[in-house]
mmCIF file of N, CA, C and O in Angstrom:
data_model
loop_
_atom_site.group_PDB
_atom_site.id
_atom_site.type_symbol
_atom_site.label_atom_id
_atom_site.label_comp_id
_atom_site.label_asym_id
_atom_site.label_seq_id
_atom_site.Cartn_x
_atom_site.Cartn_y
_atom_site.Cartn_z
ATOM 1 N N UNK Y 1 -70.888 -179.319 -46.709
ATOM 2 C CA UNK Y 1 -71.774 -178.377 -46.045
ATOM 3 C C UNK Y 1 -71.235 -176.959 -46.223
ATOM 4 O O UNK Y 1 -70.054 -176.928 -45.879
ATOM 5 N N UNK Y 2 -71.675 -175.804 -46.629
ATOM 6 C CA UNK Y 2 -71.300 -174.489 -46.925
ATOM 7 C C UNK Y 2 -72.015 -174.275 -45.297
ATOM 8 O O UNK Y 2 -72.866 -174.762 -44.552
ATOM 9 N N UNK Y 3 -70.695 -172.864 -45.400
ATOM 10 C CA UNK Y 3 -71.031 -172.140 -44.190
ATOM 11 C C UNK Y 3 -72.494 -170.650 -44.516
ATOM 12 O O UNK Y 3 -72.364 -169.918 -45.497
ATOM 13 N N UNK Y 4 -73.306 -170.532 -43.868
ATOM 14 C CA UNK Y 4 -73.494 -169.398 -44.072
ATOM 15 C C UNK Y 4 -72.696 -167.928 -43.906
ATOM 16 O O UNK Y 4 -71.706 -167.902 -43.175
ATOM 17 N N UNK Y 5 -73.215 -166.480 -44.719
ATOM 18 C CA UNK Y 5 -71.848 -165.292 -44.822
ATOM 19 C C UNK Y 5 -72.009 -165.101 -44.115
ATOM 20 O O UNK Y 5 -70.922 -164.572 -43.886
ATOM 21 N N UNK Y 6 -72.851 -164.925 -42.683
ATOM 22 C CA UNK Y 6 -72.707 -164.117 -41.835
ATOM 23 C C UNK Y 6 -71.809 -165.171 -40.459
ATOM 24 O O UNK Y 6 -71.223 -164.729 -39.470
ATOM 25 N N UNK Y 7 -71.970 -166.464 -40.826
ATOM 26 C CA UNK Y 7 -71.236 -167.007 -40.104
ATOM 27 C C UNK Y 7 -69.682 -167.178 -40.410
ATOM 28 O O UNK Y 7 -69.015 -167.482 -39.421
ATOM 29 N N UNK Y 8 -69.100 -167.057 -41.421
ATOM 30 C CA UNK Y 8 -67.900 -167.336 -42.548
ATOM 31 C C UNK Y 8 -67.055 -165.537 -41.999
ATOM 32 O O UNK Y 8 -65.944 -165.199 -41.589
ATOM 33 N N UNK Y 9 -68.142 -164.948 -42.257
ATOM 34 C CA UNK Y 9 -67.341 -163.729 -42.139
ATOM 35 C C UNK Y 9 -67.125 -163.620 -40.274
ATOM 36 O O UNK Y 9 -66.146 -163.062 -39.779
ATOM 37 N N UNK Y 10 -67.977 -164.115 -39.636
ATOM 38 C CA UNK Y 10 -67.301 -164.478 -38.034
ATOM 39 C C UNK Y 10 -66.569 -165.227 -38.031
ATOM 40 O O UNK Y 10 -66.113 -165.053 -36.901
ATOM 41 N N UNK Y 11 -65.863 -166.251 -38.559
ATOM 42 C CA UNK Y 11 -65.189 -166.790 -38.675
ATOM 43 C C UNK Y 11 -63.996 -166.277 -39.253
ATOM 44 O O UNK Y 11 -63.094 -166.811 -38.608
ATOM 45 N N UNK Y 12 -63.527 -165.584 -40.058
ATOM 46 C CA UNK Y 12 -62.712 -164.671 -40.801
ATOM 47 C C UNK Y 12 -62.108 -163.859 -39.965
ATOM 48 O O UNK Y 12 -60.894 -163.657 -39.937
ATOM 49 N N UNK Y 13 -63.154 -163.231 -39.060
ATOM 50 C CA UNK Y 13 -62.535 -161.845 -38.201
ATOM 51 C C UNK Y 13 -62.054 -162.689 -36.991
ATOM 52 O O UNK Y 13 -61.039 -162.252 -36.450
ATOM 53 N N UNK Y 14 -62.573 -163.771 -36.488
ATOM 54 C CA UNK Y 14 -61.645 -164.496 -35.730
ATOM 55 C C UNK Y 14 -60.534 -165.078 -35.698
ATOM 56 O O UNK Y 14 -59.612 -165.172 -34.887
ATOM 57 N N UNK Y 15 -60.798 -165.520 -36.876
ATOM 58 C CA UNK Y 15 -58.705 -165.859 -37.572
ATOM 59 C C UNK Y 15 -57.969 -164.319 -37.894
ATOM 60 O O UNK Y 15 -56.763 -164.112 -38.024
ATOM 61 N N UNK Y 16 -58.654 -163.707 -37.946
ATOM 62 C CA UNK Y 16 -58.139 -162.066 -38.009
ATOM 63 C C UNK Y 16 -57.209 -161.866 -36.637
ATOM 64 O O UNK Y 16 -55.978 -161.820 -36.625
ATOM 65 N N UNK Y 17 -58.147 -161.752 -35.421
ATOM 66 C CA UNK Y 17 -57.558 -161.684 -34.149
ATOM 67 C C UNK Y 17 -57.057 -162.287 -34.210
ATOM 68 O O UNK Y 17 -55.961 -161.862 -34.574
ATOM 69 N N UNK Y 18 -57.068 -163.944 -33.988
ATOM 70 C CA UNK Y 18 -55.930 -164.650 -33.581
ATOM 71 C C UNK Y 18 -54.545 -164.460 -34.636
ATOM 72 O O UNK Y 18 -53.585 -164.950 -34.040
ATOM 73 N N UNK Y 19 -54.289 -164.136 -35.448
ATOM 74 C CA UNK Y 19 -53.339 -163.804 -36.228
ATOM 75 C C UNK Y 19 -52.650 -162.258 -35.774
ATOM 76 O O UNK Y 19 -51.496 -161.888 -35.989
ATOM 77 N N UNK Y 20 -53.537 -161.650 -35.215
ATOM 78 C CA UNK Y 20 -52.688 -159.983 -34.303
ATOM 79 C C UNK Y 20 -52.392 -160.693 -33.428
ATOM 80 O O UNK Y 20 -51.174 -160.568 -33.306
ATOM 81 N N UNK Y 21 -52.837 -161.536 -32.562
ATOM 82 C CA UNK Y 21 -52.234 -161.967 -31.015
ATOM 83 C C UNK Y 21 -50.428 -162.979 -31.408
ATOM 84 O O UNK Y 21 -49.291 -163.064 -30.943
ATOM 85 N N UNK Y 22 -51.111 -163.429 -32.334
ATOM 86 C CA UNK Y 22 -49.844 -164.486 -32.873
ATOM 87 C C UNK Y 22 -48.379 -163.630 -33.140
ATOM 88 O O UNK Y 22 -47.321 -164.054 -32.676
ATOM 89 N N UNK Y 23 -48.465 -162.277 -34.010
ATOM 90 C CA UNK Y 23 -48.047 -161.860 -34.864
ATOM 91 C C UNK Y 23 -47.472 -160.601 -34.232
ATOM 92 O O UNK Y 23 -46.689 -159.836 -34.794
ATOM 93 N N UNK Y 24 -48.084 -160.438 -32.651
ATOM 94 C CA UNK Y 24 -47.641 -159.096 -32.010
ATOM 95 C C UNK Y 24 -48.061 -157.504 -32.880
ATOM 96 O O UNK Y 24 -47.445 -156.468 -33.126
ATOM 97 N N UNK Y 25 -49.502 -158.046 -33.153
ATOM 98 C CA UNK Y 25 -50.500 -156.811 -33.728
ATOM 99 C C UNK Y 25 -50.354 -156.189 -34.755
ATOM 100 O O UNK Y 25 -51.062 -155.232 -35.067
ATOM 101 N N UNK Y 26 -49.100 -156.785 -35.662
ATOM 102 C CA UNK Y 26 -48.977 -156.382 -36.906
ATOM 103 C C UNK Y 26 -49.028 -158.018 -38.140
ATOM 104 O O UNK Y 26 -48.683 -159.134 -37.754
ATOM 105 N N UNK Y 27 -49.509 -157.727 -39.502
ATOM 106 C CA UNK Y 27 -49.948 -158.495 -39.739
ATOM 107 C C UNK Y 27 -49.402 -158.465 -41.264
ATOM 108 O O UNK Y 27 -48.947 -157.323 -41.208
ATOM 109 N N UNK Y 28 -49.079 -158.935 -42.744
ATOM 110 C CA UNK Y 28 -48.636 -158.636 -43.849
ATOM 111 C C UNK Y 28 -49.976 -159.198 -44.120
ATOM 112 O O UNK Y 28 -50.486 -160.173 -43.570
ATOM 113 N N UNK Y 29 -50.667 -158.152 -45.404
ATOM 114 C CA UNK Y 29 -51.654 -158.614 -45.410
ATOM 115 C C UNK Y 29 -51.827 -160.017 -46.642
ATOM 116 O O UNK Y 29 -52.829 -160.685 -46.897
ATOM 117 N N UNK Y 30 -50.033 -160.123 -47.390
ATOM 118 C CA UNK Y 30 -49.829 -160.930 -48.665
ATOM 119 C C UNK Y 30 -49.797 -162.459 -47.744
ATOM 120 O O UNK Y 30 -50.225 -163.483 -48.276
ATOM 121 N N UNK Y 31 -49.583 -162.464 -47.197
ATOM 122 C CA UNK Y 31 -49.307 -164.069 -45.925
ATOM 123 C C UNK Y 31 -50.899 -164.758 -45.695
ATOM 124 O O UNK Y 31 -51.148 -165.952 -45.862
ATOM 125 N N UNK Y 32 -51.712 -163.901 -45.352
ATOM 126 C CA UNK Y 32 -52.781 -164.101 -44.922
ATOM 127 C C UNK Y 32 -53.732 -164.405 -46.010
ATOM 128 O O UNK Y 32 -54.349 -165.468 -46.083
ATOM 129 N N UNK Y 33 -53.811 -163.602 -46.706
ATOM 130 C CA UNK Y 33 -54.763 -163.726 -48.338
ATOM 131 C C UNK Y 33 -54.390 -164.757 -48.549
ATOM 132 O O UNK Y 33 -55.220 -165.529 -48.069
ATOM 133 N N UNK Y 34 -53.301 -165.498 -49.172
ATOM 134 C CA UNK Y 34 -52.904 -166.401 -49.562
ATOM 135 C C UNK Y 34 -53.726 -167.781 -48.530
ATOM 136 O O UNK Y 34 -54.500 -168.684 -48.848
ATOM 137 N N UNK Y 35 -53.317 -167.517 -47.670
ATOM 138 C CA UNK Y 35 -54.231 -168.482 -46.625
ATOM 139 C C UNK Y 35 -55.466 -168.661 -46.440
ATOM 140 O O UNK Y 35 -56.052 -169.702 -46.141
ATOM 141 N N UNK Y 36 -56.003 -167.291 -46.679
ATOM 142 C CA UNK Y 36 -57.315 -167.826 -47.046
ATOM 143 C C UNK Y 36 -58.448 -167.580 -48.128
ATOM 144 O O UNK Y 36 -59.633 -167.259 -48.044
ATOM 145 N N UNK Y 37 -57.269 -167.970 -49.575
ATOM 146 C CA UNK Y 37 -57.852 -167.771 -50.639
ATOM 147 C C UNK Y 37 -59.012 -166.423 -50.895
ATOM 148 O O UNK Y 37 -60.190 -166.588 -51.212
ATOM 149 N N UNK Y 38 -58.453 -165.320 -50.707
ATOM 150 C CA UNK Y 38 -59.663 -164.080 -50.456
ATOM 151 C C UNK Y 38 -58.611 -162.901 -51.482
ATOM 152 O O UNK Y 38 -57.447 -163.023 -51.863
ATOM 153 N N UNK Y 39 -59.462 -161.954 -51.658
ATOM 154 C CA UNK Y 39 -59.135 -160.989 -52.151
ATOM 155 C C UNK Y 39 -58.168 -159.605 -51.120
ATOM 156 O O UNK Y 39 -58.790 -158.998 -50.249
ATOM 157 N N UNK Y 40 -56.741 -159.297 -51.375
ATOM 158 C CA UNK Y 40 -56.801 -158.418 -50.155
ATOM 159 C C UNK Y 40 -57.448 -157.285 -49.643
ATOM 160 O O UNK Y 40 -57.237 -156.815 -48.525
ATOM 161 N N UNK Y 41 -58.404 -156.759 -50.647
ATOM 162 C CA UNK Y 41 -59.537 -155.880 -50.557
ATOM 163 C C UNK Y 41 -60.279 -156.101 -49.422
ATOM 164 O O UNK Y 41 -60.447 -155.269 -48.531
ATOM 165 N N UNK Y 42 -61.025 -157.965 -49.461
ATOM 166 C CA UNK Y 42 -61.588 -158.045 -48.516
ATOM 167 C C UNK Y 42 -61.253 -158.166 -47.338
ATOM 168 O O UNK Y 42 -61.976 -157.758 -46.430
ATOM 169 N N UNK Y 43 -59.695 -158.949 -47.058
ATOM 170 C CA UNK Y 43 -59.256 -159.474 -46.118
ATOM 171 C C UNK Y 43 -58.976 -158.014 -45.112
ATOM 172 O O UNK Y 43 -59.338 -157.843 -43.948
ATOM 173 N N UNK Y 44 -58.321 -157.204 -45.879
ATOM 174 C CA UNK Y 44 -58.248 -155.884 -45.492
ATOM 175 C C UNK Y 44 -59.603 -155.413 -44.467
ATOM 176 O O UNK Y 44 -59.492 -155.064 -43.292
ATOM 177 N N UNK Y 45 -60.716 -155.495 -45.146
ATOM 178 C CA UNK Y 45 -62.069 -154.852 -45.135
ATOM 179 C C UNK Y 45 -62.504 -155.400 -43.205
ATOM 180 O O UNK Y 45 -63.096 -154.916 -42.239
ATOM 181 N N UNK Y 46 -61.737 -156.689 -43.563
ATOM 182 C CA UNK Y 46 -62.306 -157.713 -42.150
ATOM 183 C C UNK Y 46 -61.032 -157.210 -41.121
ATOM 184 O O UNK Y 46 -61.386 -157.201 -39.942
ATOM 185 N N UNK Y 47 -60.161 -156.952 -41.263
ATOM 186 C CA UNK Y 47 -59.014 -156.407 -40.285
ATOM 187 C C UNK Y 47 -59.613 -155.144 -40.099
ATOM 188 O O UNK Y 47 -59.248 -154.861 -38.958
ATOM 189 N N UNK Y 48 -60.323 -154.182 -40.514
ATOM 190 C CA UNK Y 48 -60.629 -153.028 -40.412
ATOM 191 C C UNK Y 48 -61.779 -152.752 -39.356
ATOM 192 O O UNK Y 48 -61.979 -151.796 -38.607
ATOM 193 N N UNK Y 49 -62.375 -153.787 -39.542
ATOM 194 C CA UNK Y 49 -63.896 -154.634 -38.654
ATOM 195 C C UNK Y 49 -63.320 -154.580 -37.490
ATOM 196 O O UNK Y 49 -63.856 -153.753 -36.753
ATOM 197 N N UNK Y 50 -62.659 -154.996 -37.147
ATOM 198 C CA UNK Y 50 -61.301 -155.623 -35.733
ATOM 199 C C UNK Y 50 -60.917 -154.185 -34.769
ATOM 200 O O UNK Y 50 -60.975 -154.128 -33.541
ATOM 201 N N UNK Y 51 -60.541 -153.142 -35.648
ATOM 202 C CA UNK Y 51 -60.069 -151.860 -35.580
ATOM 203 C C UNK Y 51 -58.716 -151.664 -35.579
ATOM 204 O O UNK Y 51 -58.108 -150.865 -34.866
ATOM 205 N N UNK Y 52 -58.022 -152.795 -36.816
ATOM 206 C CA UNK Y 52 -56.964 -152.129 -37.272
ATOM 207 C C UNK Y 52 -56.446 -151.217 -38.517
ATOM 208 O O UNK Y 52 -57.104 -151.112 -39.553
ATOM 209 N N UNK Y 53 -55.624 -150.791 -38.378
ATOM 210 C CA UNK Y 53 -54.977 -149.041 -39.656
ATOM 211 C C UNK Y 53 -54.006 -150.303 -40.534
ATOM 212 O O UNK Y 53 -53.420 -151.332 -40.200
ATOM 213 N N UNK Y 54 -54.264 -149.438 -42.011
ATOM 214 C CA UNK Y 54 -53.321 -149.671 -43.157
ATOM 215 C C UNK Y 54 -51.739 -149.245 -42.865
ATOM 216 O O UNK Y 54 -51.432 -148.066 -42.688
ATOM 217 N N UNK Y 55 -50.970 -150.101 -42.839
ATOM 218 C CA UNK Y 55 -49.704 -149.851 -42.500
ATOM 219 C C UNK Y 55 -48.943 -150.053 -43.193
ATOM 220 O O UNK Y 55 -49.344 -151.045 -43.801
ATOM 221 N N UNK Y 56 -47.556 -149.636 -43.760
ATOM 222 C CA UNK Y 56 -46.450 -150.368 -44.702
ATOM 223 C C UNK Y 56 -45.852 -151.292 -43.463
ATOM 224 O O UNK Y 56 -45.918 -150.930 -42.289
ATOM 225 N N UNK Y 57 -45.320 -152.409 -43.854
ATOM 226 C CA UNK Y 57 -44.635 -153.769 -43.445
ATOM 227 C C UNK Y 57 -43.319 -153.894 -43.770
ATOM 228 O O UNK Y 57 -43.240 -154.278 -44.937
ATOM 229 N N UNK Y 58 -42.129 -153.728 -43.213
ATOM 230 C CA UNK Y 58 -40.814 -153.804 -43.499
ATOM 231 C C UNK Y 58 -40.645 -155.035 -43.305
ATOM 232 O O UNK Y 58 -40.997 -155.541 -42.239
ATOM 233 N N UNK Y 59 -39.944 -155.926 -44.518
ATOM 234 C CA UNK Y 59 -40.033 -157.324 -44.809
ATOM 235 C C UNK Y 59 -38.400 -157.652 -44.782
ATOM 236 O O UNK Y 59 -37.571 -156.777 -45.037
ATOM 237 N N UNK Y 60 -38.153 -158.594 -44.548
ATOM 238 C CA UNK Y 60 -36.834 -159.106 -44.830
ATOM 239 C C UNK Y 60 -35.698 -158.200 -46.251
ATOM 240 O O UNK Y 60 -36.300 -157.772 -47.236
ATOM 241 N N UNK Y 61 -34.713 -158.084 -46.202
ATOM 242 C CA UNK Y 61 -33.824 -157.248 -47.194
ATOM 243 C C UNK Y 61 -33.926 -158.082 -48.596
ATOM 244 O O UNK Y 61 -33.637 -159.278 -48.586
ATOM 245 N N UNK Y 62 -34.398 -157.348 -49.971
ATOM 246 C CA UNK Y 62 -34.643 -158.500 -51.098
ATOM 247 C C UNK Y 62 -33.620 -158.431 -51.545
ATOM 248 O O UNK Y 62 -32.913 -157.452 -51.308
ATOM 249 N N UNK Y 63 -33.162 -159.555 -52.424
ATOM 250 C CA UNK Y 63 -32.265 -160.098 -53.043
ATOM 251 C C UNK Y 63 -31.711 -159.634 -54.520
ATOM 252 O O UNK Y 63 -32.472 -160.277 -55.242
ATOM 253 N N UNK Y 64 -31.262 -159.257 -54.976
ATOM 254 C CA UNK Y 64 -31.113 -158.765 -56.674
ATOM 255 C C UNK Y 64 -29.998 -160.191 -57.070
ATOM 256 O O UNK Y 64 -29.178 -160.906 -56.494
ATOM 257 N N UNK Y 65 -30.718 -159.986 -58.677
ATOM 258 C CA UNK Y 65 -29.743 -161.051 -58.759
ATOM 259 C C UNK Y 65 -29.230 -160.290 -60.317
ATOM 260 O O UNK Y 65 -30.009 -159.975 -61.216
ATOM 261 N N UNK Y 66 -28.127 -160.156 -60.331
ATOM 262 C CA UNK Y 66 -27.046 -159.784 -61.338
ATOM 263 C C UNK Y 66 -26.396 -160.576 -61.969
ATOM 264 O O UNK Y 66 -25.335 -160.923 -61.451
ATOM 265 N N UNK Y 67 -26.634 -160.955 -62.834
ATOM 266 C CA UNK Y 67 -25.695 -162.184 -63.927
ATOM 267 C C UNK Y 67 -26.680 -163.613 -63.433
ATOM 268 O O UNK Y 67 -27.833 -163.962 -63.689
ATOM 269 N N UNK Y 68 -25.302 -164.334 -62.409
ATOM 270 C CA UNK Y 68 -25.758 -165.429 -62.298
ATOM 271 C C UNK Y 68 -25.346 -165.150 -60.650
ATOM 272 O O UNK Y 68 -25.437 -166.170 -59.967
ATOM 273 N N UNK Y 69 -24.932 -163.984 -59.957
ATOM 274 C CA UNK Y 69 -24.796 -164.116 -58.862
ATOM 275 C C UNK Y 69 -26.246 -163.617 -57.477
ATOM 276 O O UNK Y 69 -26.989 -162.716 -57.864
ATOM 277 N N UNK Y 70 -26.329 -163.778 -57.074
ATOM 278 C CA UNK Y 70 -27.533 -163.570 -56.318
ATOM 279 C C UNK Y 70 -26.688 -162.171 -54.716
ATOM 280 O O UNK Y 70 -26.168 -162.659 -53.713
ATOM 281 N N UNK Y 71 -26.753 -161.104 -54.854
ATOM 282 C CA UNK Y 71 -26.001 -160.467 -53.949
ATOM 283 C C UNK Y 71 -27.494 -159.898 -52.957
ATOM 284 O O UNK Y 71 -28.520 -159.885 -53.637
ATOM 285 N N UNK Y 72 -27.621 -159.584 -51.917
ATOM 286 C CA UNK Y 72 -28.387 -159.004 -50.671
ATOM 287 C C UNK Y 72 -28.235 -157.821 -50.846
ATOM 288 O O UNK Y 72 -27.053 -157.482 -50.790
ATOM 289 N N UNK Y 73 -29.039 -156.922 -51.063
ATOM 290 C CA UNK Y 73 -28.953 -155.384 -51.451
ATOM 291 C C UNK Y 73 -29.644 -154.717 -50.115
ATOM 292 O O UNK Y 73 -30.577 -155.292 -49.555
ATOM 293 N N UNK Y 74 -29.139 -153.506 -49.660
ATOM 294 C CA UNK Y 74 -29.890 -152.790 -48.566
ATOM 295 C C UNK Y 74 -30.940 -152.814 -48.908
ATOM 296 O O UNK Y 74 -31.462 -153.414 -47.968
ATOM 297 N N UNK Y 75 -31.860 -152.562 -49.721
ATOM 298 C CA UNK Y 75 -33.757 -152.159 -49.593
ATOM 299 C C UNK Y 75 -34.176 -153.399 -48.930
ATOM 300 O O UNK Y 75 -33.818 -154.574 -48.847
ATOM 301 N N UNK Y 76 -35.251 -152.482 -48.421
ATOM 302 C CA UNK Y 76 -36.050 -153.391 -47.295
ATOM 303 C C UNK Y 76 -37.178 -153.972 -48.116
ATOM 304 O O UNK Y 76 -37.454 -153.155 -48.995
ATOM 305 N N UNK Y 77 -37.540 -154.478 -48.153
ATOM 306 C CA UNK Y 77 -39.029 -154.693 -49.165
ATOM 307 C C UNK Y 77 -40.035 -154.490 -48.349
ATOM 308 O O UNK Y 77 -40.167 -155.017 -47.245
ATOM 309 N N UNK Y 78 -40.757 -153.741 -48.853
ATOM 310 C CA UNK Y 78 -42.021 -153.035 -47.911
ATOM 311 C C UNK Y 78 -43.365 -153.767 -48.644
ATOM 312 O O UNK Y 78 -43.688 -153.766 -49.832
ATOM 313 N N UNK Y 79 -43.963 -154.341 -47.571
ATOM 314 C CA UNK Y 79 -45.198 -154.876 -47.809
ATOM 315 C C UNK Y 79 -46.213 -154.100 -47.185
ATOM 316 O O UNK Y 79 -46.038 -153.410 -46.180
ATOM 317 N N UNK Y 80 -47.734 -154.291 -48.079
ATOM 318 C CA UNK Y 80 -48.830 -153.777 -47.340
ATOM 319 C C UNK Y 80 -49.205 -154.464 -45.993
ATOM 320 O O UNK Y 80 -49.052 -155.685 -45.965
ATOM 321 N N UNK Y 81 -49.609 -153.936 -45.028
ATOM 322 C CA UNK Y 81 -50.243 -155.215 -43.842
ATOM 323 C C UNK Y 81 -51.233 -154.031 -43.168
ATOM 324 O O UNK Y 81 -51.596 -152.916 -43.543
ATOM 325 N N UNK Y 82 -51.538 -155.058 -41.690
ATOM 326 C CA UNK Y 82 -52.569 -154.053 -40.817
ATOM 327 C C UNK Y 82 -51.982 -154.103 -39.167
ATOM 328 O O UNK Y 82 -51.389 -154.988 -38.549
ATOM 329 N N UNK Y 83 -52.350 -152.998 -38.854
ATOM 330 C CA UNK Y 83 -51.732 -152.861 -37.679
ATOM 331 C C UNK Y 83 -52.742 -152.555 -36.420
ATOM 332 O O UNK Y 83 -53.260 -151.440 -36.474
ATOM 333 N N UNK Y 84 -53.137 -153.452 -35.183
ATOM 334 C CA UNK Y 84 -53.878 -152.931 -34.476
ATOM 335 C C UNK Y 84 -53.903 -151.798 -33.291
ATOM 336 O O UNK Y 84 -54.010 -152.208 -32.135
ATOM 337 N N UNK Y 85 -53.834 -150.777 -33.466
ATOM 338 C CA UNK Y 85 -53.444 -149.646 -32.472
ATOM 339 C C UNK Y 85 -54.507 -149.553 -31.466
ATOM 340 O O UNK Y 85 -55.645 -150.016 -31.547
ATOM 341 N N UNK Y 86 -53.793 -148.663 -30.176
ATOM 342 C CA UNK Y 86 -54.703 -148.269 -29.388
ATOM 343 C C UNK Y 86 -54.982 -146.853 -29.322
ATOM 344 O O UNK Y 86 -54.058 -146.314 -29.932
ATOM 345 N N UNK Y 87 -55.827 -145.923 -28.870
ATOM 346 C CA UNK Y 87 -57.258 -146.513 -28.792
ATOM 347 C C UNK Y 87 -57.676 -147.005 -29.818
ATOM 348 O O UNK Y 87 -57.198 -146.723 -30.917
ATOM 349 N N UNK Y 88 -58.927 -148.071 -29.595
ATOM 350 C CA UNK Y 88 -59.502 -148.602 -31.150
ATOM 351 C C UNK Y 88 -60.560 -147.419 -31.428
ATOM 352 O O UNK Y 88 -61.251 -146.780 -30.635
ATOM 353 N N UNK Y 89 -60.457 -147.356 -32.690
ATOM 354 C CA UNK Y 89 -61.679 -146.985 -33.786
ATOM 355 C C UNK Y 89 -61.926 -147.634 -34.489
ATOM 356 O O UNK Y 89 -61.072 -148.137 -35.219
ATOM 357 N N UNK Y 90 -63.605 -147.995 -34.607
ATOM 358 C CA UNK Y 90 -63.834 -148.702 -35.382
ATOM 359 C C UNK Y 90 -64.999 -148.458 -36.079
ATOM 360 O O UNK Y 90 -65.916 -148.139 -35.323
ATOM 361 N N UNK Y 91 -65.376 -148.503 -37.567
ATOM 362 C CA UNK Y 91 -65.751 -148.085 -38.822
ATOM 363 C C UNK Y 91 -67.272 -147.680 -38.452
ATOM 364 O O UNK Y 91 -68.026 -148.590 -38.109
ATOM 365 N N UNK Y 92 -67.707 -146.484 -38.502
ATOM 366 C CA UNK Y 92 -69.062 -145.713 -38.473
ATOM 367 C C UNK Y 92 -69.685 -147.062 -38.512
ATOM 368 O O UNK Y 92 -69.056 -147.927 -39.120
ATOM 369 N N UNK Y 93 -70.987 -147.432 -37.882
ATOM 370 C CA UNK Y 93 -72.373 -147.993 -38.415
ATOM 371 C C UNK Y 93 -73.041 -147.095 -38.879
ATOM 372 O O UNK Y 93 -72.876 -145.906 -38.606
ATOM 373 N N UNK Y 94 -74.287 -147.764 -40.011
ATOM 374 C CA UNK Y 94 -75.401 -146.831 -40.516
ATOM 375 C C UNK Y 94 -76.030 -146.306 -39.048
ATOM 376 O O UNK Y 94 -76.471 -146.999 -38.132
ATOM 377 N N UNK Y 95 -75.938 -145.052 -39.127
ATOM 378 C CA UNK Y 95 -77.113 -144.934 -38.116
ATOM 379 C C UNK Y 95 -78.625 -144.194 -38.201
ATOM 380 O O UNK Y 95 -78.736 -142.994 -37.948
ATOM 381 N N UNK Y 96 -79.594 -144.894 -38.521
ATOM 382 C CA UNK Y 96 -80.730 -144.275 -38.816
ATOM 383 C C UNK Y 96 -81.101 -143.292 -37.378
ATOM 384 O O UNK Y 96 -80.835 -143.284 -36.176
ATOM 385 N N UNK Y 97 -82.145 -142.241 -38.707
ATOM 386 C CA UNK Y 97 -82.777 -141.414 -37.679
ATOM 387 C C UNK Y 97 -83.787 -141.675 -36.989
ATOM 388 O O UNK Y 97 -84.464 -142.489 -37.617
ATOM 389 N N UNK Y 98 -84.333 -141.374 -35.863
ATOM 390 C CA UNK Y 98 -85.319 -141.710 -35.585
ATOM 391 C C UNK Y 98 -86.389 -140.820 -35.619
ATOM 392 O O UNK Y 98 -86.175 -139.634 -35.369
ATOM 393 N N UNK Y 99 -87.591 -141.241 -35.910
ATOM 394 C CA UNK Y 99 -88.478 -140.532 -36.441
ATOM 395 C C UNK Y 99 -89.191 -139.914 -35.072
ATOM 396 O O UNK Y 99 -89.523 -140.741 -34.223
ATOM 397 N N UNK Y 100 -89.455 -138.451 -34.798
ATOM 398 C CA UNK Y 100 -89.975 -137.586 -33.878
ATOM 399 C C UNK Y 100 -91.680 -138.045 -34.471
ATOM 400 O O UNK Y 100 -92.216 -138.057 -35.580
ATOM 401 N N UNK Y 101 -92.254 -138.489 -32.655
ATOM 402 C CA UNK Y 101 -93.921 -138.694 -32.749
ATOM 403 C C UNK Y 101 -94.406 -138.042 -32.188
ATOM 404 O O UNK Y 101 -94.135 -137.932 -30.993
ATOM 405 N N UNK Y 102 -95.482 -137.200 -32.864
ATOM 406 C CA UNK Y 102 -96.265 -136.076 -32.066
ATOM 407 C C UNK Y 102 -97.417 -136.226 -31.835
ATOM 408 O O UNK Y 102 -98.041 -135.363 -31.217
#
């Protein structure tokens, strides 16, 4: 059974939230894509829906590996993610004009 998009994408922004509540409102956005097979363009697009900001993600310290030894180097590895701040803003709607009747 396929979901319909307008139901799929409610569904999306709900695993969205529950993943800020989980995650203490910050989120990597490479963890999540992966999970749910999506583009991070879009996944992005649906965190934005929510009213969270593009953030860099300070990730665990990466590893270099030199020869055959594997040593822990200071850089942080910075990932893209989303972050939900307060107050929320959240993304203009179209808003039509309304037409003056005389």
């Amino acid at each position: 059974m396929r979901v319909q998009k307008p139901l799929q994408d409610k569904l999306v922004n709900w695993i969205c939230v529950t993943t800020l509540i989980i995650d203490m409102f910050i989120v990597k956005l490479q963890n999540i894509t992966s999970d749910l097979r999506k583009e991070p363009a879009r996944v992005a697009q649906h965190y934005q829906s929510v009213g969270c900001k593009r953030v860099v993600v300070r990730g665990a310290p990466s590893l270099s590996n030199t020869g055959n030894q594997e040593t822990e180097t200071q850089e942080v590895a910075k990932e893209p993610g989303m972050q939900l701040t307060a107050p929320l803003k959240f993304p203009e709607a179209g808003i039509r004009n309304k037409r003056k009747r005389t």
